[in-house]
Coordinates of C-alpha atoms in Angstrom, one line a residue:
Chain M
X40 CA -17.8 -13.0 8.4
X41 CA -17.2 -15.8 5.3
X42 CA -13.6 -17.0 4.8
X43 CA -13.6 -15.3 1.4
X44 CA -13.8 -10.8 2.6
X45 CA -10.9 -12.8 5.6
X46 CA -8.7 -13.4 3.4
X47 CA -8.9 -10.3 1.2
X48 CA -8.5 -8.2 4.0
X49 CA -5.3 -10.2 4.5
X50 CA -4.5 -9.6 1.4
X51 CA -5.0 -5.4 1.9
X52 CA -3.5 -4.9 5.2
X53 CA 0.0 -7.3 3.7
X54 CA 0.0 -4.9 0.4
X55 CA -1.0 -1.9 2.3
X56 CA 2.6 -2.3 4.2
X57 CA 3.7 -3.5 0.8
X58 CA 2.8 -0.2 -0.7
X59 CA 4.2 2.2 2.2
X60 CA 7.5 0.9 2.1
X61 CA 7.3 1.1 -1.7
X62 CA 6.7 4.8 -1.2
X63 CA 9.6 5.9 1.0
X64 CA 11.6 5.2 -2.0
X65 CA 11.7 8.2 -4.9
X66 CA 11.8 4.7 -7.8
X67 CA 8.7 2.7 -6.5
X68 CA 6.9 5.4 -4.8
X69 CA 4.3 6.1 -7.8
X70 CA 3.9 2.0 -8.0
X71 CA 2.9 1.6 -3.9
X72 CA 0.7 4.4 -4.0
X73 CA -1.3 2.0 -7.1
X74 CA -1.3 -0.8 -5.2
X75 CA -2.4 0.3 -2.7
X76 CA -5.7 1.6 -4.0
X77 CA -6.1 -0.9 -6.1
X78 CA -6.2 -3.3 -2.8
X79 CA -8.4 -0.3 -1.6
X80 CA -11.0 -1.2 -4.1
X81 CA -10.9 -4.7 -3.7
X82 CA -11.7 -4.7 -0.1
X83 CA -14.3 -2.4 -0.7
X84 CA -16.1 -4.0 -3.0
X85 CA -15.9 -7.8 -0.8
X86 CA -17.3 -5.2 1.8
X87 CA -20.5 -5.6 0.4
X88 CA -20.8 -9.2 1.0
X89 CA -20.0 -8.9 4.3
X90 CA -23.7 -10.4 6.4
X91 CA -24.1 -7.2 7.9
X92 CA -24.6 -5.5 5.0
X93 CA -28.1 -6.6 2.8
X94 CA -28.3 -5.0 -0.3
X95 CA -31.8 -4.3 -0.9
X96 CA -33.1 -2.0 -3.8
X97 CA -36.5 -1.2 -1.8
X98 CA -35.3 1.7 -0.4
X99 CA -38.4 1.6 2.1
X100 CA -38.1 -1.5 2.9
X101 CA -34.6 -1.1 4.3
X102 CA -32.8 1.9 3.1
X103 CA -29.2 1.2 4.1
X104 CA -27.7 0.0 1.1
X105 CA -29.2 2.8 -1.3
X106 CA -27.9 5.2 1.0
X107 CA -24.7 3.5 0.8
X108 CA -23.8 3.9 -2.3
X109 CA -25.2 7.7 -2.6
X110 CA -22.7 8.2 0.8
X111 CA -19.8 6.6 -2.3
X112 CA -20.8 8.6 -4.3
X113 CA -21.3 11.6 -3.1
X114 CA -18.6 11.9 -0.6
X115 CA -15.5 10.5 -4.0
X116 CA -16.7 13.1 -6.3
X117 CA -16.5 15.8 -4.1
X118 CA -12.9 14.7 -3.2
X119 CA -12.4 13.5 -6.4
X120 CA -12.6 17.2 -7.8
X121 CA -11.3 18.9 -4.7
X122 CA -8.5 17.2 -5.5
X123 CA -7.9 17.3 -9.4
X124 CA -8.7 21.0 -9.5
X125 CA -6.4 22.1 -5.8
X126 CA -3.4 23.8 -6.7
X127 CA -0.4 22.2 -5.9
X128 CA 0.8 25.2 -3.3
X129 CA -2.8 24.4 -1.6
X130 CA -2.5 21.0 -1.7
X131 CA -1.5 20.5 2.6
X132 CA -4.5 21.9 3.6
X133 CA -6.2 19.2 2.0
X134 CA -4.3 16.7 2.6
X135 CA -5.8 18.3 6.2
X136 CA -8.8 18.6 5.2
X137 CA -9.1 14.5 3.9
X138 CA -6.9 13.3 6.7
X139 CA -10.1 14.9 8.8
X140 CA -12.4 13.5 7.3
X141 CA -11.3 10.0 7.9
X142 CA -11.2 10.7 11.6
X143 CA -14.7 12.2 11.4
X144 CA -15.8 9.0 9.4
X145 CA -14.0 6.4 12.8
X146 CA -15.8 9.0 15.2
X147 CA -18.9 8.4 13.3
X148 CA -18.5 4.7 13.5
X149 CA -18.4 4.4 16.7
X150 CA -21.1 6.3 17.3
X151 CA -23.7 4.7 14.7
X152 CA -22.1 1.8 16.9
X153 CA -22.7 3.7 20.6
X154 CA -26.0 4.6 19.9
X155 CA -27.1 1.5 18.6
X156 CA -26.1 0.5 22.6
X157 CA -28.2 3.4 24.0
X158 CA -30.7 1.4 21.9
X159 CA -31.0 -1.1 23.7
X160 CA -28.4 -3.2 21.7
X161 CA -26.4 -5.8 22.8
X162 CA -23.4 -4.8 24.3
X163 CA -20.2 -6.6 23.7
X164 CA -18.4 -5.5 27.1
X165 CA -16.6 -2.6 28.9
X166 CA -13.3 -3.1 26.5
X167 CA -15.2 -3.1 23.0
X168 CA -17.1 -0.2 24.7
X169 CA -13.5 1.9 26.0
X170 CA -12.1 1.6 22.7
X171 CA -14.7 2.6 21.0
X172 CA -15.1 5.5 23.0
X173 CA -10.8 5.9 22.3
X174 CA -11.4 5.7 18.7
X175 CA -14.4 7.9 19.1
X176 CA -12.4 10.9 21.6
X177 CA -9.9 10.9 18.8
X178 CA -11.3 10.5 16.0
X179 CA -13.7 13.4 16.6
X180 CA -10.7 15.4 17.6
X181 CA -8.6 14.6 14.6
X182 CA -12.3 15.8 12.6
X183 CA -12.6 19.1 13.9
X184 CA -8.9 19.6 14.2
X185 CA -8.1 19.2 10.9
X186 CA -11.3 21.3 10.3
X187 CA -9.6 24.3 11.6
X188 CA -5.9 23.2 10.2
X189 CA -8.0 23.7 7.2
X190 CA -9.1 27.4 7.9
X191 CA -5.9 28.8 8.8
X192 CA -4.2 27.5 5.7
X193 CA -6.7 28.3 3.4
X194 CA -7.0 31.4 5.0
X195 CA -10.6 31.4 6.1
X196 CA -9.4 31.8 9.5
X197 CA -6.4 34.1 10.0
X198 CA -6.4 35.5 13.7
X199 CA -4.6 33.3 16.0
X200 CA -7.8 33.3 18.7
X201 CA -6.7 32.3 22.8
X202 CA -8.8 32.7 25.3
X203 CA -7.7 34.2 28.6
X204 CA -5.8 31.2 30.4
X205 CA -6.8 29.5 27.6
X206 CA -4.6 26.0 28.3
X207 CA -6.9 25.7 31.6
X208 CA -9.4 25.7 29.6
X209 CA -8.2 23.0 27.2
X210 CA -7.4 20.3 30.2
X211 CA -11.4 21.9 32.1
X212 CA -12.8 20.3 28.7
X213 CA -10.1 17.5 28.4
X214 CA -11.1 16.6 31.8
X215 CA -14.4 16.9 30.6
X216 CA -14.5 14.6 28.1
X217 CA -12.9 11.8 29.7
X218 CA -15.1 12.1 32.7
X219 CA -18.0 11.3 29.7
X220 CA -16.2 8.7 28.3
X221 CA -15.2 7.4 31.2
X222 CA -19.5 7.2 32.0
X223 CA -20.1 6.0 28.1
X224 CA -17.5 3.5 28.3
X225 CA -18.7 2.1 31.4
X226 CA -22.8 2.8 31.0
X227 CA -24.7 -0.4 31.3
X228 CA -26.9 0.9 29.0
X229 CA -25.7 3.7 27.9
X230 CA -27.0 6.6 28.6
X231 CA -28.3 8.4 24.6
X232 CA -27.6 12.0 26.3
X233 CA -24.2 11.6 27.8
X234 CA -22.9 9.4 24.4
X235 CA -24.1 13.4 22.8
X236 CA -22.4 15.2 25.6
X237 CA -19.5 13.2 25.3
X238 CA -19.6 13.8 21.3
X239 CA -20.1 17.4 21.9
X240 CA -17.2 17.7 23.9
X241 CA -14.6 15.7 22.0
X242 CA -15.7 18.2 18.8
X243 CA -15.1 21.4 21.0
X244 CA -11.6 20.2 22.1
X245 CA -10.3 19.4 18.6
X246 CA -11.4 22.9 17.8
X247 CA -9.8 24.3 20.7
X248 CA -7.3 22.5 20.3
X249 CA -5.9 23.7 17.4
X250 CA -7.4 27.3 17.3
X251 CA -4.2 28.6 19.1
X252 CA -1.5 27.3 16.8
X253 CA 0.2 29.6 14.7
X254 CA 0.3 28.7 10.7
X255 CA 4.1 27.4 10.7
X256 CA 3.7 24.8 13.3
X257 CA 0.4 23.7 10.6
X258 CA 2.3 20.7 9.3
X259 CA 3.4 19.3 12.3
X260 CA 0.1 19.6 13.4
X261 CA -1.3 17.9 10.5
X262 CA 1.6 15.4 10.4
X263 CA 0.1 14.3 13.9
X264 CA -4.1 14.4 13.2
X265 CA -2.8 11.9 10.0
X266 CA -1.5 10.1 13.3
X267 CA -4.4 9.6 15.5
X268 CA -7.1 9.5 13.0
X269 CA -4.7 6.0 12.3
X270 CA -5.2 4.9 15.7
X271 CA -8.8 6.2 15.8
X272 CA -8.9 3.6 12.6
X273 CA -7.4 0.8 14.2
X274 CA -10.0 1.6 17.6
X275 CA -13.1 1.3 15.7
X276 CA -11.0 -1.6 13.7
X277 CA -10.7 -3.4 17.2
X278 CA -15.0 -2.5 17.9
X279 CA -16.1 -4.0 14.4
X280 CA -13.8 -6.8 14.6
X281 CA -12.2 -5.3 11.3
X282 CA -8.8 -6.7 11.2
X283 CA -7.4 -4.6 8.1
X284 CA -8.9 -1.4 9.6
X285 CA -6.5 -2.5 12.6
X286 CA -3.4 -3.1 10.9
X287 CA -3.8 0.0 8.3
X288 CA -4.4 2.1 11.2
X289 CA -2.1 1.1 13.5
X290 CA 0.8 1.1 10.9
X291 CA -0.6 4.6 10.1
X292 CA -0.7 5.7 13.7
X293 CA 3.3 4.9 14.2
X294 CA 4.8 5.7 10.4
X295 CA 2.5 9.1 11.6
X296 CA 4.0 9.3 14.9
X297 CA 7.0 9.0 13.8
X298 CA 6.9 11.1 11.0
X299 CA 5.6 14.5 13.5
X300 CA 8.5 13.4 15.1
X301 CA 11.1 14.2 12.1
X302 CA 8.9 17.0 11.7
X303 CA 9.6 18.8 14.9
X304 CA 12.9 17.5 15.3
X305 CA 13.4 19.6 12.6
X306 CA 11.6 22.6 13.7
X307 CA 14.0 21.9 17.2
X308 CA 10.2 21.7 18.7
X309 CA 9.3 19.4 21.5
X310 CA 6.1 18.3 19.6
X311 CA 4.4 19.7 23.5
X312 CA 5.9 22.9 22.7
X313 CA 3.9 23.0 19.5
X314 CA 1.0 22.2 21.0
X315 CA 1.0 23.5 24.8
X316 CA 3.3 27.1 23.9
X317 CA 2.0 29.7 21.0
X318 CA 4.8 31.4 18.8
X319 CA 5.9 34.3 20.1
X320 CA 3.8 35.0 22.8
X321 CA 5.8 35.0 26.1
X322 CA 8.6 37.6 26.1
X323 CA 9.5 38.0 22.5
X324 CA 9.6 41.7 22.5
X325 CA 10.8 41.9 25.7
X326 CA 14.0 39.6 24.5
X327 CA 14.3 41.9 21.3
X328 CA 17.6 42.6 21.2
X329 CA 18.8 46.1 18.9
X330 CA 19.2 45.3 15.4
X331 CA 22.2 47.3 13.5
X332 CA 22.0 48.6 9.8
X333 CA 18.8 48.8 8.2
X334 CA 17.6 47.9 4.9
X335 CA 18.9 48.0 1.7
X336 CA 17.0 47.8 -1.6
X337 CA 18.2 46.6 -5.1
X338 CA 16.6 47.0 -8.6
X339 CA 16.1 44.1 -10.0
X340 CA 18.2 45.2 -12.9
X341 CA 21.7 45.5 -10.4
X342 CA 20.2 41.9 -8.6
X343 CA 20.2 39.8 -11.9
X344 CA 24.0 41.7 -12.8
X345 CA 24.9 40.1 -9.8
X346 CA 23.7 36.8 -10.0
X347 CA 24.5 36.6 -14.1
X348 CA 27.9 37.1 -13.2
X349 CA 28.5 35.0 -10.2
X350 CA 29.5 31.6 -9.9
X351 CA 27.6 29.6 -8.1
X352 CA 24.1 30.9 -6.6
X353 CA 22.2 29.8 -3.7
X354 CA 18.6 30.0 -4.2
X355 CA 17.0 29.1 -0.9
X356 CA 12.7 28.8 -1.4
X357 CA 10.2 28.9 1.2
X358 CA 6.5 29.7 1.4
X359 CA 6.2 33.4 -0.4
X360 CA 7.7 31.4 -3.5
X361 CA 5.3 28.9 -3.0
X362 CA 1.9 31.5 -2.5
X363 CA 3.8 33.0 -5.7
X364 CA 3.2 30.7 -7.6
X365 CA 7.3 31.6 -8.3
X366 CA 8.5 27.8 -9.3
X367 CA 8.4 27.9 -12.6
X368 CA 10.1 31.3 -13.3
X369 CA 12.6 30.6 -11.3
X370 CA 13.5 27.3 -13.3
X371 CA 13.3 29.1 -16.4
X372 CA 15.7 31.7 -14.1
X373 CA 17.7 28.4 -13.9
X374 CA 18.0 27.7 -17.1
X375 CA 19.2 31.4 -18.2
X376 CA 22.5 31.5 -15.5
X377 CA 23.1 28.0 -16.3
X378 CA 23.6 28.9 -19.8
X379 CA 25.8 31.8 -18.5
X380 CA 27.7 28.6 -17.4
X381 CA 26.6 30.0 -13.3
X382 CA 26.5 27.0 -10.6
X383 CA 22.7 27.1 -9.5
X384 CA 21.9 24.5 -6.8
X385 CA 18.4 24.9 -4.3
X386 CA 19.3 24.7 -0.4
X387 CA 15.5 23.3 1.5
X388 CA 15.4 23.5 4.4
X389 CA 13.1 20.5 6.3
X390 CA 10.7 22.9 7.3
X391 CA 10.5 25.6 4.5
X392 CA 6.8 25.6 3.6
X393 CA 4.0 24.1 5.2
X394 CA 5.2 20.9 5.0
X395 CA 8.4 19.3 5.0
X396 CA 9.1 18.4 1.3
X397 CA 6.3 21.0 0.1
X398 CA 9.0 22.4 -1.5
X399 CA 10.7 19.6 -3.0
X400 CA 6.8 18.7 -4.5
X401 CA 6.9 22.5 -6.1
X402 CA 9.9 22.4 -7.6
X403 CA 9.7 18.8 -9.4
X404 CA 6.1 20.6 -10.8
X405 CA 8.8 22.8 -12.4
X406 CA 11.4 19.9 -14.1
X407 CA 13.9 21.2 -11.7
X408 CA 16.2 18.4 -11.3
X409 CA 16.8 16.4 -8.5
X410 CA 20.7 17.0 -8.5
X411 CA 19.8 20.6 -8.0
X412 CA 18.0 20.2 -5.2
X413 CA 19.6 19.7 -1.2
X414 CA 19.2 19.8 1.8
X415 CA 20.2 21.7 5.1
X416 CA 22.9 18.8 5.8
X417 CA 24.4 19.3 2.5
X418 CA 24.1 22.4 1.5
X419 CA 25.5 24.5 4.1
X420 CA 28.5 24.0 3.6
X421 CA 28.7 25.2 0.6
X422 CA 27.1 28.9 1.1
X423 CA 30.8 30.3 2.0
X424 CA 32.0 29.3 -1.4
X425 CA 28.2 30.7 -3.2
X426 CA 28.4 34.6 -4.8
X427 CA 24.7 35.1 -4.3
X428 CA 21.9 33.8 -1.8
X429 CA 18.7 34.3 -3.4
X430 CA 15.9 34.0 -0.7
X431 CA 12.7 33.9 -2.1
X432 CA 9.7 34.4 0.4
X433 CA 11.9 32.6 3.0
X434 CA 12.3 34.3 6.7
X435 CA 13.0 31.9 10.5
X436 CA 14.6 29.2 8.3
X437 CA 17.9 32.1 7.2
X438 CA 17.2 34.5 10.3
X439 CA 20.3 33.9 12.2
X440 CA 18.8 34.7 15.5
X441 CA 18.4 31.1 15.7
X442 CA 22.3 31.0 15.9
X443 CA 22.5 33.9 18.1
X444 CA 20.5 34.9 20.4
X445 CA 19.3 32.5 23.1
X446 CA 16.4 34.7 24.6
X447 CA 14.8 33.7 20.5
X448 CA 11.7 31.6 20.3
X449 CA 13.5 29.5 17.1
X450 CA 16.8 30.0 18.9
X451 CA 18.6 26.3 18.2
X452 CA 16.1 26.4 15.5
X453 CA 18.9 25.2 12.0
X454 CA 18.9 26.9 9.9
X455 CA 20.6 27.1 6.6
X456 CA 23.6 30.0 6.4
X457 CA 22.4 32.4 3.6
X458 CA 24.2 34.7 5.9
X459 CA 27.5 33.5 5.2
X460 CA 27.4 34.0 0.9
X461 CA 29.2 36.4 -0.6
X462 CA 25.8 38.3 -1.4
X463 CA 22.1 37.8 -0.3
X464 CA 19.4 38.9 -2.3
X465 CA 15.8 38.9 -0.7
X466 CA 12.7 38.9 -2.4
X467 CA 10.0 39.2 0.1
X468 CA 7.0 41.5 -0.6
X469 CA 6.9 44.2 2.3
X470 CA 9.0 44.5 5.3
X471 CA 6.7 43.1 7.5
X472 CA 8.1 40.2 10.2
X473 CA 7.9 36.8 8.8
X474 CA 5.4 34.2 10.0
X475 CA 6.7 33.5 13.5
X476 CA 7.1 37.4 13.4
X477 CA 9.7 37.9 14.5
X478 CA 12.8 40.0 13.4
X479 CA 14.7 38.2 10.7
X480 CA 18.5 40.6 11.6
X481 CA 20.0 39.0 8.6
X482 CA 17.8 41.9 6.0
X483 CA 19.6 44.2 8.2
X484 CA 22.8 43.1 7.2
X485 CA 25.5 44.2 5.4
X486 CA 26.3 42.4 2.5
X487 CA 22.5 41.4 1.9
X488 CA 20.1 43.8 -0.6
X489 CA 16.1 43.1 -0.8
X490 CA 14.2 42.5 -3.3
X491 CA 10.3 43.9 -2.8
X492 CA 7.7 42.4 -4.4
X493 CA 6.0 39.8 -5.1
X494 CA 7.8 36.8 -5.5
X495 CA 7.1 35.2 -9.6
X496 CA 6.6 39.6 -10.5
X497 CA 9.8 39.4 -9.0
X498 CA 11.4 36.9 -10.9
X499 CA 10.4 37.3 -14.2
X500 CA 12.0 40.7 -13.8
X501 CA 15.4 39.2 -12.5
X502 CA 14.8 36.5 -15.8
X503 CA 14.8 40.0 -17.9
X504 CA 17.7 42.0 -16.7
X505 CA 19.6 38.6 -17.4
X506 CA 18.1 38.2 -20.8
X507 CA 19.3 41.9 -21.2
X508 CA 23.1 41.6 -20.6
Chain W
X265 CA -12.4 -12.6 16.5
X266 CA -9.8 -10.9 16.9
X267 CA -9.8 -11.2 21.1
X268 CA -7.5 -10.5 23.7
X269 CA -3.8 -10.7 23.5
X270 CA -3.5 -11.6 20.0
X271 CA -5.3 -8.8 19.2
X272 CA -2.9 -6.6 21.3
X273 CA 0.0 -8.7 19.3
X274 CA -1.7 -8.0 16.0
X275 CA -1.1 -4.0 17.3
X276 CA 2.1 -4.3 18.7
X277 CA 3.7 -6.1 15.0
X278 CA 1.4 -3.3 13.4
X279 CA 2.8 -0.9 15.2
X280 CA 6.9 -2.3 15.0
X281 CA 5.6 -2.3 11.4
X282 CA 4.3 1.2 10.6
X283 CA 8.0 2.3 12.8
X284 CA 10.0 0.5 10.7
X285 CA 8.8 0.6 7.3
X286 CA 9.0 4.9 6.6
X287 CA 12.6 5.3 8.9
X288 CA 15.0 5.6 6.1
X289 CA 12.6 7.7 3.4
X290 CA 14.2 10.8 2.2
X291 CA 12.8 13.9 2.8
X292 CA 12.0 14.9 -0.9
X293 CA 9.0 12.3 -0.3
X294 CA 7.7 13.2 3.2
X295 CA 5.1 15.3 1.9
X296 CA 3.8 12.6 -0.5
X297 CA 3.8 9.5 2.2
X298 CA 2.0 11.7 4.8
X299 CA -0.4 11.9 1.8
X300 CA -0.1 8.2 1.1
X301 CA -0.7 7.7 4.4
X302 CA -3.2 9.1 5.0
X303 CA -4.8 7.4 1.6
X304 CA -4.4 3.8 3.3
X305 CA -6.1 5.4 6.8
X306 CA -8.9 5.6 4.2
X307 CA -9.6 2.0 4.9
X308 CA -12.2 3.5 7.2
X309 CA -14.4 3.0 4.3
X310 CA -14.9 -0.9 4.7
X311 CA -15.4 0.1 8.3
X312 CA -18.1 3.0 7.9
X313 CA -19.7 0.5 5.1
X314 CA -20.2 -2.3 8.0
X315 CA -22.2 0.6 10.6
X316 CA -24.2 1.8 8.0
X317 CA -25.2 -1.4 6.7
X318 CA -26.4 -2.7 10.3
X319 CA -28.3 0.8 11.3
X320 CA -31.2 0.5 12.2
X321 CA -33.7 3.7 12.6
X322 CA -32.6 7.1 11.7
X323 CA -30.3 9.1 13.3
X324 CA -27.9 5.6 13.1
X325 CA -28.9 5.9 9.3
X326 CA -27.8 9.2 9.0
X327 CA -24.4 9.5 11.1
X328 CA -24.0 5.8 8.6
X329 CA -24.1 7.5 5.6
X330 CA -21.7 10.6 7.1
X331 CA -19.0 7.8 8.2
X332 CA -19.5 6.3 4.5
X333 CA -19.3 9.6 3.0
X334 CA -16.3 11.2 5.0
X335 CA -14.4 7.8 4.8
X336 CA -14.9 7.2 1.1
X337 CA -13.7 11.6 0.4
X338 CA -10.9 10.2 2.9
X339 CA -10.1 7.7 0.3
X340 CA -11.1 9.2 -3.0
X341 CA -9.2 12.2 -2.5
X342 CA -5.8 10.7 -0.8
X343 CA -5.1 8.7 -3.4
X344 CA -5.7 11.5 -6.1
X345 CA -3.0 13.8 -4.3
X346 CA -1.0 11.2 -3.9
X347 CA -0.5 10.2 -7.1
X348 CA -0.6 14.5 -8.5
X349 CA 2.4 14.3 -6.6
X350 CA 4.0 11.7 -7.5
X351 CA 3.7 12.0 -11.0
X352 CA 5.9 15.4 -10.8
X353 CA 8.3 13.1 -9.7
X354 CA 8.2 10.7 -12.3
X355 CA 9.1 12.9 -15.3
X356 CA 13.4 12.5 -15.3
X357 CA 13.0 9.7 -12.7
X358 CA 16.7 8.9 -11.9
X359 CA 15.7 7.9 -8.9
X360 CA 18.6 9.2 -6.7
X361 CA 17.5 9.5 -3.2
X362 CA 18.5 12.4 -0.7
X363 CA 20.1 12.3 1.6
X364 CA 17.7 10.8 4.9
X365 CA 16.7 13.5 7.9
X366 CA 18.2 15.4 10.6

């Protein structure tokens, strides 16, 4: 590989690291992604000069170059249009999809190299073959797993599908993948059929690992797949002897792992728990204790009065707000209340929504000031002094069971103390339990009032109510 | 040629770098950062291009084509999604960093 390309890859890797660093601060984040973008374009263009790439316009003679240009155009166009059009609320599943594409690409690179070996290509030794196989497994699992995560979040796949003894099946599959992977990694020459079998098994493993995981755990899973894709890219970087891929992939692998840990920690669920057990599947019903009190409904008019004459209102948004696209209405209500001298704040649980920061992104979209948006640790001491806590589309993150009932699946998860506010108003679509299927004792508390309806409509009614005063 | 222990050193140092670089990220940037790092592994595009570049025969060409198309999708989609998210933090940007994650 020419010195020039090597130098460009070197600079690219450095810019990626600086870019990621900048992305971790709100002031420089935008600059960070733009720099990384420029580096990516330069690296891709430079790659056309690589000795493996023969630029030829003659399709019959050498179709590689024309196919390459077509593939880049196709992949870019589809991704560009989808990323531009998608609503902010649907961003998590889009990240899952683009991430899956990266994993698929890494697996496909391995497939090209392995098929080449099975076709009598010169082997680069067991170490390289092993790395190719490792990258292939990880990439393939990330690809099919991300596709399932996308389908679940997009609502294409609603049910949580689980075989009897699902974990045993998965363990069996994993062993099968390891065995075929070993055959392929040590094969000389590599058997073509074994390569095919190996890839099919790896793809099925990705699907089987992801299907039993509930939607509430998806952010952790997407983050994990993101880290895995990074690792797969790094391994294929070793195979292709490409330092930019090794460094960028490894950096993403480790930073993604850290991010995954942060999320899992916020949910108080070890990553192994997320992957190998499912929410509410075991002992949930048996441990269910009798709930005292009943759900008390409130009219929007009365709720509006409660808030308009309050000194302090804390809004607790959750995924329901995202689904209802209620963030703009919330901002409108905030302005009205602020004009009346009410202190309005937003309380964000680390895992509210489908991703950490999901709520922040949506509220920022609506133009809510940063200073009003507070984290769990910052806001929890303020709940007892709040006149009204308005819970909109959040459930598990305000469930006091997490504090009180050791048998509950969410026991120990830090929650927002909405129940400690003087009054709590809960905007909720229906009477059903939340994502985890756990009954929420907050809804039955004496000072809780339920305002049923779609988030956006309910807030619009509240706004109308406040305006009338 | 990156080989042997040099490769291991690169791997180890990159891993620590990744860990350090994002260790102080505020919660509000978690989703954009995940999206941003998702974009960064779009560098798989250069590998996919090389794989397709030296592909022989129909099967390798087809797989290589998918590799490049998927990688380009990863890079472009990751970029656009990240920029869209970060643009929302632009207006009224006072640069207030929220507290760190627990």
